[in-house]
mmCIF file of C-alpha atoms in Angstrom:
data_model
loop_
_atom_site.group_PDB
_atom_site.id
_atom_site.type_symbol
_atom_site.label_atom_id
_atom_site.label_comp_id
_atom_site.label_asym_id
_atom_site.label_seq_id
_atom_site.Cartn_x
_atom_site.Cartn_y
_atom_site.Cartn_z
ATOM 1 C CA MET B 205 -10.658 25.174 -23.314
ATOM 2 C CA ILE B 206 -8.639 21.955 -23.190
ATOM 3 C CA ALA B 207 -11.566 19.957 -21.953
ATOM 4 C CA GLU B 208 -13.704 21.225 -25.106
ATOM 5 C CA GLN B 209 -10.552 20.448 -27.106
ATOM 6 C CA ILE B 210 -10.323 16.963 -26.144
ATOM 7 C CA ALA B 211 -14.088 16.233 -25.799
ATOM 8 C CA GLN B 212 -14.085 17.389 -29.718
ATOM 9 C CA THR B 213 -11.363 15.373 -30.791
ATOM 10 C CA ILE B 214 -12.699 12.305 -29.215
ATOM 11 C CA SER B 215 -16.452 12.881 -30.817
ATOM 12 C CA SER B 216 -14.671 12.774 -34.359
ATOM 13 C CA MET B 217 -13.168 9.359 -33.539
ATOM 14 C CA PRO B 218 -14.520 6.099 -34.898
ATOM 15 C CA GLU B 219 -17.200 4.455 -32.322
ATOM 16 C CA PRO B 220 -14.595 1.567 -30.509
ATOM 17 C CA LEU B 221 -12.098 4.146 -30.332
ATOM 18 C CA ARG B 222 -14.338 6.668 -28.928
ATOM 19 C CA THR B 223 -16.104 4.868 -26.379
ATOM 20 C CA LEU B 224 -12.593 3.876 -25.142
ATOM 21 C CA MET B 225 -11.291 7.291 -24.911
ATOM 22 C CA THR B 226 -14.427 8.528 -23.203
ATOM 23 C CA TRP B 227 -14.297 6.147 -20.590
ATOM 24 C CA VAL B 228 -10.403 6.590 -20.395
ATOM 25 C CA PHE B 229 -11.268 10.610 -19.927
ATOM 26 C CA SER B 230 -13.860 9.791 -17.443
ATOM 27 C CA GLU B 231 -13.749 11.266 -13.984
ATOM 28 C CA ALA B 232 -14.323 7.833 -12.742
ATOM 29 C CA PHE B 233 -11.299 6.309 -14.348
ATOM 30 C CA ILE B 234 -9.054 9.328 -13.452
ATOM 31 C CA LYS B 235 -10.035 9.179 -9.983
ATOM 32 C CA ALA B 236 -9.318 5.295 -9.887
ATOM 33 C CA ALA B 237 -6.130 5.286 -12.457
ATOM 34 C CA VAL B 238 -4.538 8.435 -11.653
ATOM 35 C CA PHE B 239 -5.410 10.662 -8.499
ATOM 36 C CA PRO B 240 -6.222 9.240 -5.894
ATOM 37 C CA GLY B 241 -5.924 5.907 -7.681
ATOM 38 C CA ALA B 242 -2.846 3.731 -8.327
ATOM 39 C CA LEU B 243 -0.580 6.315 -10.131
ATOM 40 C CA PHE B 244 -0.839 8.583 -7.225
ATOM 41 C CA SER B 245 -0.673 5.542 -4.659
ATOM 42 C CA THR B 246 2.604 4.286 -6.263
ATOM 43 C CA VAL B 247 4.269 7.653 -6.581
ATOM 44 C CA LEU B 248 3.369 8.174 -2.633
ATOM 45 C CA GLY B 249 4.593 4.884 -1.746
ATOM 46 C CA MET B 250 7.810 5.212 -3.385
ATOM 47 C CA PHE B 251 8.601 8.716 -2.058
ATOM 48 C CA ALA B 252 7.700 7.252 1.299
ATOM 49 C CA VAL B 253 10.536 4.283 0.942
ATOM 50 C CA TRP B 254 12.837 6.635 -0.191
ATOM 51 C CA TYR B 255 12.053 9.125 2.823
ATOM 52 C CA GLU B 256 12.407 6.095 5.561
ATOM 53 C CA ARG B 257 15.780 5.284 3.915
ATOM 54 C CA LYS B 258 17.260 8.370 3.807
ATOM 55 C CA LEU B 259 15.759 8.696 7.596
ATOM 56 C CA LEU B 260 17.157 5.342 8.966
ATOM 57 C CA ALA B 261 20.528 6.399 7.195
ATOM 58 C CA ARG B 262 20.938 9.472 9.099
ATOM 59 C CA VAL B 263 19.610 7.474 12.423
ATOM 60 C CA MET B 264 22.572 5.118 11.531
ATOM 61 C CA LEU B 265 25.052 7.676 10.655
ATOM 62 C CA ARG B 266 25.243 6.593 7.055
ATOM 63 C CA VAL B 267 24.464 8.549 3.807
ATOM 64 C CA GLY B 268 21.785 6.225 2.298
ATOM 65 C CA PRO B 269 20.508 6.950 -1.214
ATOM 66 C CA LEU B 270 22.714 9.269 -2.996
ATOM 67 C CA HIS B 271 23.467 8.532 -6.569
ATOM 68 C CA VAL B 272 20.167 7.689 -8.808
ATOM 69 C CA GLY B 273 18.466 11.122 -9.173
ATOM 70 C CA LYS B 274 19.904 14.382 -8.769
ATOM 71 C CA VAL B 275 18.174 15.055 -5.557
ATOM 72 C CA SER B 276 19.832 13.007 -2.893
ATOM 73 C CA GLY B 277 19.382 9.637 -4.945
ATOM 74 C CA VAL B 278 15.434 10.142 -4.980
ATOM 75 C CA LEU B 279 14.873 8.029 -7.644
ATOM 76 C CA GLN B 280 16.831 4.735 -6.431
ATOM 77 C CA LEU B 281 13.600 3.009 -5.790
ATOM 78 C CA VAL B 282 12.915 3.109 -9.585
ATOM 79 C CA ALA B 283 16.607 1.949 -10.106
ATOM 80 C CA ASP B 284 15.736 -1.065 -7.759
ATOM 81 C CA ALA B 285 12.843 -1.848 -9.211
ATOM 82 C CA VAL B 286 14.321 -1.831 -13.039
ATOM 83 C CA LYS B 287 16.795 -3.911 -11.809
ATOM 84 C CA PHE B 288 14.642 -6.649 -9.945
ATOM 85 C CA LEU B 289 12.513 -6.767 -13.437
ATOM 86 C CA ALA B 290 15.153 -7.266 -15.627
ATOM 87 C CA LYS B 291 16.030 -10.252 -13.242
ATOM 88 C CA GLU B 292 14.914 -14.031 -13.947
ATOM 89 C CA ARG B 293 11.758 -15.610 -12.547
ATOM 90 C CA ILE B 294 12.784 -18.799 -10.899
ATOM 91 C CA THR B 295 9.778 -21.478 -9.134
ATOM 92 C CA PRO B 296 11.231 -23.725 -6.241
ATOM 93 C CA SER B 297 10.701 -27.277 -7.083
ATOM 94 C CA GLY B 298 8.371 -27.961 -4.055
ATOM 95 C CA ALA B 299 5.861 -24.572 -4.621
ATOM 96 C CA ILE B 300 2.363 -24.944 -5.339
ATOM 97 C CA ARG B 301 2.346 -22.876 -8.803
ATOM 98 C CA PRO B 302 -0.875 -21.426 -9.350
ATOM 99 C CA LEU B 303 -0.592 -19.710 -5.748
ATOM 100 C CA PHE B 304 3.179 -18.803 -5.683
ATOM 101 C CA TRP B 305 2.636 -17.008 -8.883
ATOM 102 C CA THR B 306 -0.777 -15.437 -8.333
ATOM 103 C CA MET B 307 -0.505 -14.368 -4.482
ATOM 104 C CA PRO B 308 1.811 -11.130 -4.813
ATOM 105 C CA SER B 309 -0.167 -9.959 -7.393
ATOM 106 C CA ALA B 310 -3.881 -10.281 -5.126
ATOM 107 C CA ALA B 311 -1.580 -8.731 -2.630
ATOM 108 C CA LEU B 312 -0.632 -5.815 -4.571
ATOM 109 C CA ILE B 313 -4.562 -5.136 -5.930
ATOM 110 C CA LEU B 314 -5.829 -5.827 -1.903
ATOM 111 C CA SER B 315 -3.011 -2.824 -1.142
ATOM 112 C CA LEU B 316 -4.231 -0.518 -3.847
ATOM 113 C CA LEU B 317 -7.946 -1.320 -2.958
ATOM 114 C CA LEU B 318 -7.671 0.702 0.364
ATOM 115 C CA TYR B 319 -7.117 4.030 -1.495
ATOM 116 C CA ALA B 320 -10.774 3.876 -2.754
ATOM 117 C CA PHE B 321 -11.660 4.519 0.843
ATOM 118 C CA LEU B 322 -9.631 7.691 1.311
ATOM 119 C CA PRO B 323 -10.748 11.429 0.715
ATOM 120 C CA PHE B 324 -8.004 13.346 -0.990
ATOM 121 C CA GLY B 325 -9.826 16.777 -1.014
ATOM 122 C CA ALA B 326 -13.637 17.390 -1.290
ATOM 123 C CA GLY B 327 -15.264 14.899 -3.389
ATOM 124 C CA TRP B 328 -11.940 13.346 -4.685
ATOM 125 C CA ILE B 329 -12.556 9.657 -3.394
ATOM 126 C CA ILE B 330 -13.338 6.681 -5.482
ATOM 127 C CA TYR B 331 -15.700 5.031 -3.134
ATOM 128 C CA PRO B 332 -17.630 7.183 -0.945
ATOM 129 C CA SER B 333 -19.506 5.238 1.538
ATOM 130 C CA GLU B 334 -21.290 6.268 5.002
ATOM 131 C CA ILE B 335 -19.187 2.980 6.351
ATOM 132 C CA GLY B 336 -16.003 3.725 4.555
ATOM 133 C CA LEU B 337 -13.922 2.910 7.823
ATOM 134 C CA LEU B 338 -15.371 -0.333 8.320
ATOM 135 C CA LEU B 339 -14.861 -1.338 4.617
ATOM 136 C CA PHE B 340 -11.286 0.106 4.780
ATOM 137 C CA PHE B 341 -10.605 -2.055 7.849
ATOM 138 C CA ALA B 342 -12.448 -5.114 6.243
ATOM 139 C CA VAL B 343 -9.883 -4.830 3.213
ATOM 140 C CA LEU B 344 -7.126 -4.311 5.702
ATOM 141 C CA ALA B 345 -7.762 -7.778 7.198
ATOM 142 C CA LEU B 346 -8.220 -9.619 4.371
ATOM 143 C CA SER B 347 -4.482 -7.998 2.972
ATOM 144 C CA PRO B 348 -2.284 -10.620 4.876
ATOM 145 C CA VAL B 349 -4.322 -13.630 3.898
ATOM 146 C CA PRO B 350 -2.550 -13.786 0.055
ATOM 147 C CA ILE B 351 0.713 -13.158 1.610
ATOM 148 C CA LEU B 352 0.330 -16.043 4.124
ATOM 149 C CA LEU B 353 -0.781 -18.113 1.136
ATOM 150 C CA ALA B 354 2.295 -17.279 -0.822
ATOM 151 C CA ALA B 355 4.746 -17.956 1.823
ATOM 152 C CA TYR B 356 2.863 -21.345 2.398
ATOM 153 C CA ALA B 357 3.257 -22.217 -1.427
ATOM 154 C CA SER B 358 6.966 -21.516 -1.630
ATOM 155 C CA GLY B 359 7.325 -24.532 -0.186
ATOM 156 C CA SER B 360 10.497 -23.599 1.860
ATOM 157 C CA LYS B 361 11.237 -23.226 5.698
ATOM 158 C CA TYR B 362 12.295 -19.846 5.712
ATOM 159 C CA PRO B 363 9.190 -18.643 4.102
ATOM 160 C CA PHE B 364 7.502 -20.547 6.653
ATOM 161 C CA ILE B 365 9.413 -18.987 9.495
ATOM 162 C CA GLY B 366 8.256 -15.614 7.834
ATOM 163 C CA LEU B 367 4.815 -16.736 7.572
ATOM 164 C CA VAL B 368 4.507 -17.502 11.443
ATOM 165 C CA ARG B 369 5.998 -14.458 12.442
ATOM 166 C CA LEU B 370 4.091 -12.483 10.216
ATOM 167 C CA ALA B 371 1.000 -14.322 11.432
ATOM 168 C CA LEU B 372 1.723 -13.454 15.067
ATOM 169 C CA GLN B 373 2.532 -9.778 14.558
ATOM 170 C CA LEU B 374 -0.592 -9.252 12.399
ATOM 171 C CA PHE B 375 -2.826 -11.158 14.830
ATOM 172 C CA GLY B 376 -1.002 -9.248 17.852
ATOM 173 C CA TYR B 377 -1.206 -5.746 16.434
ATOM 174 C CA GLU B 378 -5.022 -5.769 14.528
ATOM 175 C CA VAL B 379 -6.958 -5.242 17.912
ATOM 176 C CA PRO B 380 -4.760 -2.236 19.268
ATOM 177 C CA LEU B 381 -5.240 -0.481 15.745
ATOM 178 C CA PHE B 382 -8.906 -1.113 15.562
ATOM 179 C CA LEU B 383 -9.636 0.101 19.302
ATOM 180 C CA ALA B 384 -7.341 3.059 18.599
ATOM 181 C CA LEU B 385 -9.750 4.181 16.024
ATOM 182 C CA ALA B 386 -12.494 3.375 18.176
ATOM 183 C CA GLY B 387 -12.373 6.983 20.328
ATOM 184 C CA VAL B 388 -11.914 8.477 16.635
ATOM 185 C CA VAL B 389 -15.618 7.309 15.434
ATOM 186 C CA MET B 390 -17.275 8.121 18.548
ATOM 187 C CA MET B 391 -15.862 11.716 18.436
ATOM 188 C CA ALA B 392 -17.159 12.000 14.955
ATOM 189 C CA GLY B 393 -20.108 9.919 14.831
ATOM 190 C CA SER B 394 -19.621 8.765 11.875
ATOM 191 C CA PHE B 395 -17.977 5.950 9.785
ATOM 192 C CA ASN B 396 -17.867 7.644 7.107
ATOM 193 C CA ILE B 397 -14.181 8.958 6.637
ATOM 194 C CA GLU B 398 -14.875 12.420 4.719
ATOM 195 C CA ARG B 399 -17.339 13.142 7.904
ATOM 196 C CA ILE B 400 -14.262 12.068 10.075
ATOM 197 C CA VAL B 401 -11.871 14.415 8.616
ATOM 198 C CA GLN B 402 -14.415 17.141 8.135
ATOM 199 C CA ALA B 403 -14.957 16.860 11.935
ATOM 200 C CA GLN B 404 -11.374 17.655 12.454
ATOM 201 C CA SER B 405 -11.739 20.969 10.958
ATOM 202 C CA VAL B 406 -11.466 23.185 14.177
ATOM 203 C CA VAL B 407 -9.364 20.817 16.598
ATOM 204 C CA PRO B 408 -7.552 17.451 15.344
ATOM 205 C CA PHE B 409 -8.362 14.493 17.148
ATOM 206 C CA VAL B 410 -5.037 13.896 17.781
ATOM 207 C CA VAL B 411 -4.919 16.700 20.562
ATOM 208 C CA PRO B 412 -7.448 14.977 22.496
ATOM 209 C CA GLN B 413 -6.288 11.559 22.014
ATOM 210 C CA VAL B 414 -2.692 11.698 22.124
ATOM 211 C CA LEU B 415 -2.802 7.781 23.632
ATOM 212 C CA GLY B 416 -4.911 7.016 20.792
ATOM 213 C CA PHE B 417 -2.529 8.135 18.022
ATOM 214 C CA LEU B 418 0.442 6.683 19.291
ATOM 215 C CA VAL B 419 -1.050 3.314 19.912
ATOM 216 C CA PHE B 420 -2.347 3.915 16.152
ATOM 217 C CA PHE B 421 1.105 4.824 15.131
ATOM 218 C CA ILE B 422 2.943 2.124 16.600
ATOM 219 C CA ALA B 423 0.497 -0.508 15.443
ATOM 220 C CA ALA B 424 0.523 0.841 11.799
ATOM 221 C CA LEU B 425 3.786 0.133 11.820
ATOM 222 C CA ALA B 426 3.855 -3.357 13.028
ATOM 223 C CA GLU B 427 1.114 -4.020 10.523
ATOM 224 C CA SER B 428 3.267 -2.613 7.362
ATOM 225 C CA GLU B 429 6.536 -4.388 8.485
ATOM 226 C CA ARG B 430 8.456 -1.243 8.784
ATOM 227 C CA VAL B 431 11.881 -0.729 11.328
ATOM 228 C CA PRO B 432 11.862 -1.813 14.074
ATOM 229 C CA PHE B 433 8.860 -4.130 13.539
ATOM 230 C CA ASP B 434 10.716 -5.935 10.491
ATOM 231 C CA ILE B 435 10.918 -9.332 12.340
ATOM 232 C CA PRO B 436 8.851 -11.268 9.925
ATOM 233 C CA THR B 437 11.561 -10.440 7.002
ATOM 234 C CA ALA B 438 14.306 -10.538 9.434
ATOM 235 C CA GLU B 439 17.267 -10.269 6.755
ATOM 236 C CA SER B 440 20.298 -11.326 9.035
ATOM 237 C CA GLU B 441 18.090 -14.498 10.342
ATOM 238 C CA ILE B 442 15.878 -16.069 7.741
ATOM 239 C CA VAL B 443 17.263 -14.538 4.305
ATOM 240 C CA PHE B 444 13.869 -12.312 3.225
ATOM 241 C CA GLY B 445 11.117 -13.884 5.397
ATOM 242 C CA TRP B 446 8.120 -14.973 3.162
ATOM 243 C CA GLN B 447 9.717 -13.216 0.215
ATOM 244 C CA THR B 448 13.148 -15.129 0.110
ATOM 245 C CA GLU B 449 11.817 -17.565 -2.577
ATOM 246 C CA TYR B 450 10.692 -14.617 -4.901
ATOM 247 C CA SER B 451 12.614 -13.107 -7.594
ATOM 248 C CA GLY B 452 12.272 -10.905 -10.798
ATOM 249 C CA ALA B 453 8.824 -9.073 -11.208
ATOM 250 C CA HIS B 454 7.199 -10.576 -8.255
ATOM 251 C CA PHE B 455 9.426 -9.847 -5.674
ATOM 252 C CA VAL B 456 8.698 -5.929 -6.908
ATOM 253 C CA THR B 457 4.873 -6.409 -6.160
#
């Protein structure tokens, strides 16, 4: 009923606006922008970071995020983002400006692009492909490139130290990350991520491949620079790693 009313409203609009609204309400745009696209991935990432901060606080006998949001500071990350967006953007004197300003956005785009290959339900996938897993890891392998270029373009020694640490860590853990999934591909007999998920409908692959799951989990933590693999940022040693010279909106991205 609601869909019919929306269709009637769109059909009564003038031509330029009607074409635009038809595209906005199309299934492809909703998948890319809302679910399982950019909006859903952003909200999911915010919740994951909030949960990680609360969990680490519990381990360290602290409270963690508390005041922003009625439920245990669940909106703390939103407040942090607003704070950083309000700050001035400063360009270091020795920076390579084109790379320095564009690479954070490129890194964000590549990160969001990974969601195009992940199925969130039957038919709920932005880009279905028979080699979806290979495409996923191809994009994942390219993801560090904008970060490395951003650190190099900063023209500062602290981002450069973070750059070296990040490169060594990523190159060291990408191999076990890929090898851990080799067993999954062999058991499913396909690189199609949807088929891999469907093949686990009876018995999850984590049951016969516990060791592979542990290797994948540890390597994934290292790839995402999460605790305890946060050496590239190392706040107590090199300020904030490769992000040291960034402020404002570019630090948020």
